[in-house]
Amino acid sequence: MPLALPKSRAEIRRIQAERKRHAVEQALRSPFWRPLLGKVRLERLEDPEEWRRIPILDKDTLRALSDEQFCNEFCIKPADGIQEYWRSGGVTGQPLFYPRSFRDMEDGLEAFARTFDCAGAERGERAHISFPLGIHPVGQVFARCAASRGITVNWAGSGSSTPSVLQLELIQRLKPTIWLGMSSYALHLANLAEARGMELNLRRLMTSAEPVSQAKRDKLERSWGAKLTDTFGMTEAGMMGAEDKPGAGFRIWTDMYYVEVLDQKSLEPVKEGETGTLIVTALCSNNVTPFLRWSSGDLVSYSEADDGAGPYSVFPRLQHAHRTSGFFKVRGINLGHQDLEDFMFRHAEIGDFRAEALNEGGNDVLRLSIECRRGSDGTAICRQIAADLKGKFELLPQVVLLEAGTLAKEFEANIKASRFVDRRSA
């Protein structure tokens, strides 16, 4: 039976105490973990100092393991067998494939299904899923778990499997109420629809795996006529949470995942509301891969958020800091990708854009290729963007006007859009 939703914070604390011990007991079956946990006392895991005796597992440690070592030393043999494999997000040179047992998948499907609840999806709605439907789990798990909520599914997949024009035709014909996919692909579909004179009008958008700034959220909600719900997860653990209030952060399923937010340098807990590095222990999906105190690389802040607003208010919130999204350094100026994206999408006339750092004649140049909405004066908008960016970032860009739909055609085959490209090393 799927996990029941906890009714109180006290119930969550009881669940965590039981499942943290089980998680460590599972790890003690792993040849990798056993020598690292020899001094950890199971009966005292609720003591924060005792818990912190468990070493943090980071990406460099996984990189050092060969496929054979990961399978034979890190993983453990599940009692119920292996149902499937989930591809890692690429923390190693060769992505790992994490085995999931049948029990892991029962809980994993429920973790994904909870996001439909947070989005307000109702039984009888229809979902168009544009996440990739390959070896990465997100698309196919979203599609499979929808049945538990009585939601009809069209397994469209990404633009590489179902071309974007066909995706729009399917949306017109089947009239879904929910669209699921990467926020960048939602943007491309909206731009393509606008170029073809097609009006999108859905109830809900559900996104994952990419930062969603307020400006991007506003643009997508205008373009699709829908409310956007962002979700948060990682392959090492599973789907961990979803927004229940736009932009307020993710409600984290703390009955399934024990989370810590630590100072990046001292690795001591930060205060509520302060930004730190996210550490995750899987409390349920540990029947083959015992991920204890996994350092995901995400920078987040934690809030108890005990506001009593609905059944998911029993969970705390994590707010993603989006500090890992990168930056360009052009002529001595650090230009954050997220800051630039936010700046661009605050201009309502902009349909889509790409930013490139180039070297021309020995000088660094920022080139912005933009698409404008139909009926806009593209030449005037190019001048305005250049002036506004110079005023905000003290950097004068080259601005190139593209025909609407150009970038969507280039991006649609990619899982994530290459919106920021540094060509100076080419």
PDB file of C-alpha atoms in Angstrom, residues 61-219:
ATOM      1  CA  THR A  61      33.211   9.977  -3.760  1.00  0.00           C
ATOM      2  CA  LEU A  62      30.839   8.508  -6.340  1.00  0.00           C
ATOM      3  CA  ARG A  63      33.163   9.565  -9.149  1.00  0.00           C
ATOM      4  CA  ALA A  64      35.893   7.443  -7.602  1.00  0.00           C
ATOM      5  CA  LEU A  65      33.787   4.256  -7.863  1.00  0.00           C
ATOM      6  CA  SER A  66      33.831   2.116 -10.969  1.00  0.00           C
ATOM      7  CA  ASP A  67      30.581   0.592 -12.226  1.00  0.00           C
ATOM      8  CA  GLU A  68      31.641  -2.719 -10.719  1.00  0.00           C
ATOM      9  CA  GLN A  69      32.458  -1.154  -7.348  1.00  0.00           C
ATOM     10  CA  PHE A  70      29.167   0.734  -7.294  1.00  0.00           C
ATOM     11  CA  CYS A  71      27.136  -2.393  -8.058  1.00  0.00           C
ATOM     12  CA  ASN A  72      29.045  -4.837  -5.862  1.00  0.00           C
ATOM     13  CA  GLU A  73      30.196  -2.668  -2.961  1.00  0.00           C
ATOM     14  CA  PHE A  74      27.834   0.285  -2.652  1.00  0.00           C
ATOM     15  CA  CYS A  75      24.556  -1.408  -3.592  1.00  0.00           C
ATOM     16  CA  ILE A  76      22.840  -4.090  -1.530  1.00  0.00           C
ATOM     17  CA  LYS A  77      20.665  -6.978  -2.635  1.00  0.00           C
ATOM     18  CA  PRO A  78      16.934  -6.273  -2.115  1.00  0.00           C
ATOM     19  CA  ALA A  79      14.651  -8.936  -0.691  1.00  0.00           C
ATOM     20  CA  ASP A  80      12.040  -8.336  -3.396  1.00  0.00           C
ATOM     21  CA  GLY A  81      14.344  -8.034  -6.426  1.00  0.00           C
ATOM     22  CA  ILE A  82      15.082  -5.183  -8.823  1.00  0.00           C
ATOM     23  CA  GLN A  83      12.218  -3.706 -10.848  1.00  0.00           C
ATOM     24  CA  GLU A  84      14.053  -1.088 -12.942  1.00  0.00           C
ATOM     25  CA  TYR A  85      17.006   1.278 -13.220  1.00  0.00           C
ATOM     26  CA  TRP A  86      17.068   5.061 -12.889  1.00  0.00           C
ATOM     27  CA  ARG A  87      19.750   6.998 -14.739  1.00  0.00           C
ATOM     28  CA  SER A  88      21.753   9.401 -12.594  1.00  0.00           C
ATOM     29  CA  GLY A  89      21.867  13.070 -13.453  1.00  0.00           C
ATOM     30  CA  GLY A  90      25.480  12.703 -14.575  1.00  0.00           C
ATOM     31  CA  VAL A  91      27.568  13.210 -11.424  1.00  0.00           C
ATOM     32  CA  THR A  92      30.201  10.874 -12.875  1.00  0.00           C
ATOM     33  CA  GLY A  93      31.901  10.852 -16.252  1.00  0.00           C
ATOM     34  CA  GLN A  94      29.758   7.856 -17.123  1.00  0.00           C
ATOM     35  CA  PRO A  95      26.275   8.265 -15.596  1.00  0.00           C
ATOM     36  CA  LEU A  96      25.400   5.583 -13.062  1.00  0.00           C
ATOM     37  CA  PHE A  97      22.230   3.549 -13.245  1.00  0.00           C
ATOM     38  CA  TYR A  98      20.595   3.225  -9.851  1.00  0.00           C
ATOM     39  CA  PRO A  99      18.680  -0.028  -9.276  1.00  0.00           C
ATOM     40  CA  ARG A 100      15.187   0.353  -7.815  1.00  0.00           C
ATOM     41  CA  SER A 101      13.434  -2.537  -6.098  1.00  0.00           C
ATOM     42  CA  PHE A 102       9.720  -3.248  -6.409  1.00  0.00           C
ATOM     43  CA  ARG A 103       9.199  -1.723  -2.947  1.00  0.00           C
ATOM     44  CA  ASP A 104      11.286   1.309  -3.914  1.00  0.00           C
ATOM     45  CA  MET A 105       8.962   1.853  -6.861  1.00  0.00           C
ATOM     46  CA  GLU A 106       5.782   1.653  -4.786  1.00  0.00           C
ATOM     47  CA  ASP A 107       7.033   4.533  -2.671  1.00  0.00           C
ATOM     48  CA  GLY A 108       8.638   6.284  -5.651  1.00  0.00           C
ATOM     49  CA  LEU A 109       5.370   6.408  -7.583  1.00  0.00           C
ATOM     50  CA  GLU A 110       3.579   7.852  -4.562  1.00  0.00           C
ATOM     51  CA  ALA A 111       6.280  10.511  -4.147  1.00  0.00           C
ATOM     52  CA  PHE A 112       5.691  11.640  -7.742  1.00  0.00           C
ATOM     53  CA  ALA A 113       1.909  11.424  -7.420  1.00  0.00           C
ATOM     54  CA  ARG A 114       1.882  13.835  -4.479  1.00  0.00           C
ATOM     55  CA  THR A 115       2.976  16.612  -6.847  1.00  0.00           C
ATOM     56  CA  PHE A 116      -0.372  16.344  -8.661  1.00  0.00           C
ATOM     57  CA  ASP A 117      -2.089  16.997  -5.319  1.00  0.00           C
ATOM     58  CA  CYS A 118       0.032  20.086  -4.677  1.00  0.00           C
ATOM     59  CA  ALA A 119      -0.777  21.379  -8.172  1.00  0.00           C
ATOM     60  CA  GLY A 120      -4.498  21.064  -7.426  1.00  0.00           C
ATOM     61  CA  ALA A 121      -5.020  18.447 -10.150  1.00  0.00           C
ATOM     62  CA  GLU A 122      -8.339  16.640  -9.952  1.00  0.00           C
ATOM     63  CA  ARG A 123      -9.583  13.198 -10.948  1.00  0.00           C
ATOM     64  CA  GLY A 124     -10.659  13.194 -14.589  1.00  0.00           C
ATOM     65  CA  GLU A 125      -8.150  15.794 -15.789  1.00  0.00           C
ATOM     66  CA  ARG A 126      -5.945  15.117 -18.815  1.00  0.00           C
ATOM     67  CA  ALA A 127      -2.162  15.468 -18.803  1.00  0.00           C
ATOM     68  CA  HIS A 128       0.179  16.038 -21.754  1.00  0.00           C
ATOM     69  CA  ILE A 129       3.679  14.917 -20.698  1.00  0.00           C
ATOM     70  CA  SER A 130       6.601  16.475 -22.588  1.00  0.00           C
ATOM     71  CA  PHE A 131       9.380  15.243 -20.302  1.00  0.00           C
ATOM     72  CA  PRO A 132      11.832  12.913 -22.089  1.00  0.00           C
ATOM     73  CA  LEU A 133      10.581   9.320 -22.039  1.00  0.00           C
ATOM     74  CA  GLY A 134      13.939   7.560 -22.133  1.00  0.00           C
ATOM     75  CA  ILE A 135      16.328   6.136 -19.564  1.00  0.00           C
ATOM     76  CA  HIS A 136      15.979   9.164 -17.284  1.00  0.00           C
ATOM     77  CA  PRO A 137      13.030   8.379 -14.992  1.00  0.00           C
ATOM     78  CA  VAL A 138      11.140  11.658 -14.643  1.00  0.00           C
ATOM     79  CA  GLY A 139       8.851  11.452 -17.673  1.00  0.00           C
ATOM     80  CA  GLN A 140       7.815   7.832 -17.462  1.00  0.00           C
ATOM     81  CA  VAL A 141       7.318   7.908 -13.683  1.00  0.00           C
ATOM     82  CA  PHE A 142       5.102  10.999 -13.932  1.00  0.00           C
ATOM     83  CA  ALA A 143       3.065   9.209 -16.599  1.00  0.00           C
ATOM     84  CA  ARG A 144       2.730   5.990 -14.592  1.00  0.00           C
ATOM     85  CA  CYS A 145       1.799   7.579 -11.267  1.00  0.00           C
ATOM     86  CA  ALA A 146      -0.994   9.698 -12.790  1.00  0.00           C
ATOM     87  CA  ALA A 147      -3.285   6.655 -12.722  1.00  0.00           C
ATOM     88  CA  SER A 148      -3.306   6.681  -8.912  1.00  0.00           C
ATOM     89  CA  ARG A 149      -4.907  10.151  -9.073  1.00  0.00           C
ATOM     90  CA  GLY A 150      -7.369   9.284 -11.852  1.00  0.00           C
ATOM     91  CA  ILE A 151      -5.573  11.486 -14.397  1.00  0.00           C
ATOM     92  CA  THR A 152      -5.553  10.637 -18.113  1.00  0.00           C
ATOM     93  CA  VAL A 153      -2.112  10.753 -19.748  1.00  0.00           C
ATOM     94  CA  ASN A 154      -0.714  11.395 -23.222  1.00  0.00           C
ATOM     95  CA  TRP A 155       2.882  10.076 -23.262  1.00  0.00           C
ATOM     96  CA  ALA A 156       4.163  12.658 -25.774  1.00  0.00           C
ATOM     97  CA  GLY A 157       7.793  12.782 -24.662  1.00  0.00           C
ATOM     98  CA  SER A 158      10.254  15.532 -25.538  1.00  0.00           C
ATOM     99  CA  GLY A 159      10.682  17.267 -28.875  1.00  0.00           C
ATOM    100  CA  SER A 160      13.240  14.668 -29.958  1.00  0.00           C
ATOM    101  CA  SER A 161      10.591  11.924 -29.936  1.00  0.00           C
ATOM    102  CA  THR A 162       7.476  13.966 -30.779  1.00  0.00           C
ATOM    103  CA  PRO A 163       8.274  17.099 -32.840  1.00  0.00           C
ATOM    104  CA  SER A 164       7.083  20.344 -31.340  1.00  0.00           C
ATOM    105  CA  VAL A 165       4.606  21.080 -34.129  1.00  0.00           C
ATOM    106  CA  LEU A 166       2.993  17.686 -33.523  1.00  0.00           C
ATOM    107  CA  GLN A 167       2.947  18.373 -29.778  1.00  0.00           C
ATOM    108  CA  LEU A 168       0.936  21.534 -30.403  1.00  0.00           C
ATOM    109  CA  GLU A 169      -1.424  19.647 -32.701  1.00  0.00           C
ATOM    110  CA  LEU A 170      -1.978  17.033 -29.997  1.00  0.00           C
ATOM    111  CA  ILE A 171      -2.675  19.761 -27.441  1.00  0.00           C
ATOM    112  CA  GLN A 172      -5.258  21.256 -29.803  1.00  0.00           C
ATOM    113  CA  ARG A 173      -6.929  17.930 -30.555  1.00  0.00           C
ATOM    114  CA  LEU A 174      -6.859  16.209 -27.133  1.00  0.00           C
ATOM    115  CA  LYS A 175      -7.337  19.392 -25.075  1.00  0.00           C
ATOM    116  CA  PRO A 176      -5.291  18.486 -21.983  1.00  0.00           C
ATOM    117  CA  THR A 177      -5.792  20.475 -18.801  1.00  0.00           C
ATOM    118  CA  ILE A 178      -2.249  19.849 -17.479  1.00  0.00           C
ATOM    119  CA  TRP A 179       1.108  20.147 -19.262  1.00  0.00           C
ATOM    120  CA  LEU A 180       4.256  18.608 -17.725  1.00  0.00           C
ATOM    121  CA  GLY A 181       7.836  19.200 -18.868  1.00  0.00           C
ATOM    122  CA  MET A 182      10.978  21.311 -18.566  1.00  0.00           C
ATOM    123  CA  SER A 183      10.262  25.018 -18.162  1.00  0.00           C
ATOM    124  CA  SER A 184      12.586  25.784 -21.091  1.00  0.00           C
ATOM    125  CA  TYR A 185      10.560  23.484 -23.354  1.00  0.00           C
ATOM    126  CA  ALA A 186       7.320  25.062 -22.139  1.00  0.00           C
ATOM    127  CA  LEU A 187       8.761  28.371 -23.273  1.00  0.00           C
ATOM    128  CA  HIS A 188       9.697  26.989 -26.696  1.00  0.00           C
ATOM    129  CA  LEU A 189       6.249  25.484 -27.242  1.00  0.00           C
ATOM    130  CA  ALA A 190       4.629  28.767 -26.240  1.00  0.00           C
ATOM    131  CA  ASN A 191       6.814  30.708 -28.675  1.00  0.00           C
ATOM    132  CA  LEU A 192       6.071  28.256 -31.468  1.00  0.00           C
ATOM    133  CA  ALA A 193       2.343  28.459 -30.734  1.00  0.00           C
ATOM    134  CA  GLU A 194       2.499  32.248 -30.803  1.00  0.00           C
ATOM    135  CA  ALA A 195       4.335  32.178 -34.138  1.00  0.00           C
ATOM    136  CA  ARG A 196       1.627  29.895 -35.579  1.00  0.00           C
ATOM    137  CA  GLY A 197      -1.193  32.018 -34.205  1.00  0.00           C
ATOM    138  CA  MET A 198      -2.320  29.291 -31.813  1.00  0.00           C
ATOM    139  CA  GLU A 199      -3.731  30.206 -28.401  1.00  0.00           C
ATOM    140  CA  LEU A 200      -2.795  27.989 -25.464  1.00  0.00           C
ATOM    141  CA  ASN A 201      -5.300  27.754 -22.640  1.00  0.00           C
ATOM    142  CA  LEU A 202      -4.666  25.080 -20.010  1.00  0.00           C
ATOM    143  CA  ARG A 203      -5.310  24.991 -16.272  1.00  0.00           C
ATOM    144  CA  ARG A 204      -1.925  23.893 -14.977  1.00  0.00           C
ATOM    145  CA  LEU A 205       1.755  23.645 -15.862  1.00  0.00           C
ATOM    146  CA  MET A 206       4.011  21.289 -13.894  1.00  0.00           C
ATOM    147  CA  THR A 207       7.775  21.685 -14.319  1.00  0.00           C
ATOM    148  CA  SER A 208      10.942  20.214 -12.854  1.00  0.00           C
ATOM    149  CA  ALA A 209      14.749  20.079 -13.108  1.00  0.00           C
ATOM    150  CA  GLU A 210      15.382  23.725 -14.070  1.00  0.00           C
ATOM    151  CA  PRO A 211      15.306  27.030 -12.175  1.00  0.00           C
ATOM    152  CA  VAL A 212      12.078  29.009 -12.543  1.00  0.00           C
ATOM    153  CA  SER A 213      12.544  32.687 -11.800  1.00  0.00           C
ATOM    154  CA  GLN A 214       9.557  34.903 -11.087  1.00  0.00           C
ATOM    155  CA  ALA A 215       9.951  36.545 -14.478  1.00  0.00           C
ATOM    156  CA  LYS A 216       9.987  33.196 -16.284  1.00  0.00           C
ATOM    157  CA  ARG A 217       6.993  32.037 -14.218  1.00  0.00           C
ATOM    158  CA  ASP A 218       5.028  35.161 -15.139  1.00  0.00           C
ATOM    159  CA  LYS A 219       5.862  34.749 -18.818  1.00  0.00           C
TER     160      LYS A 219
END
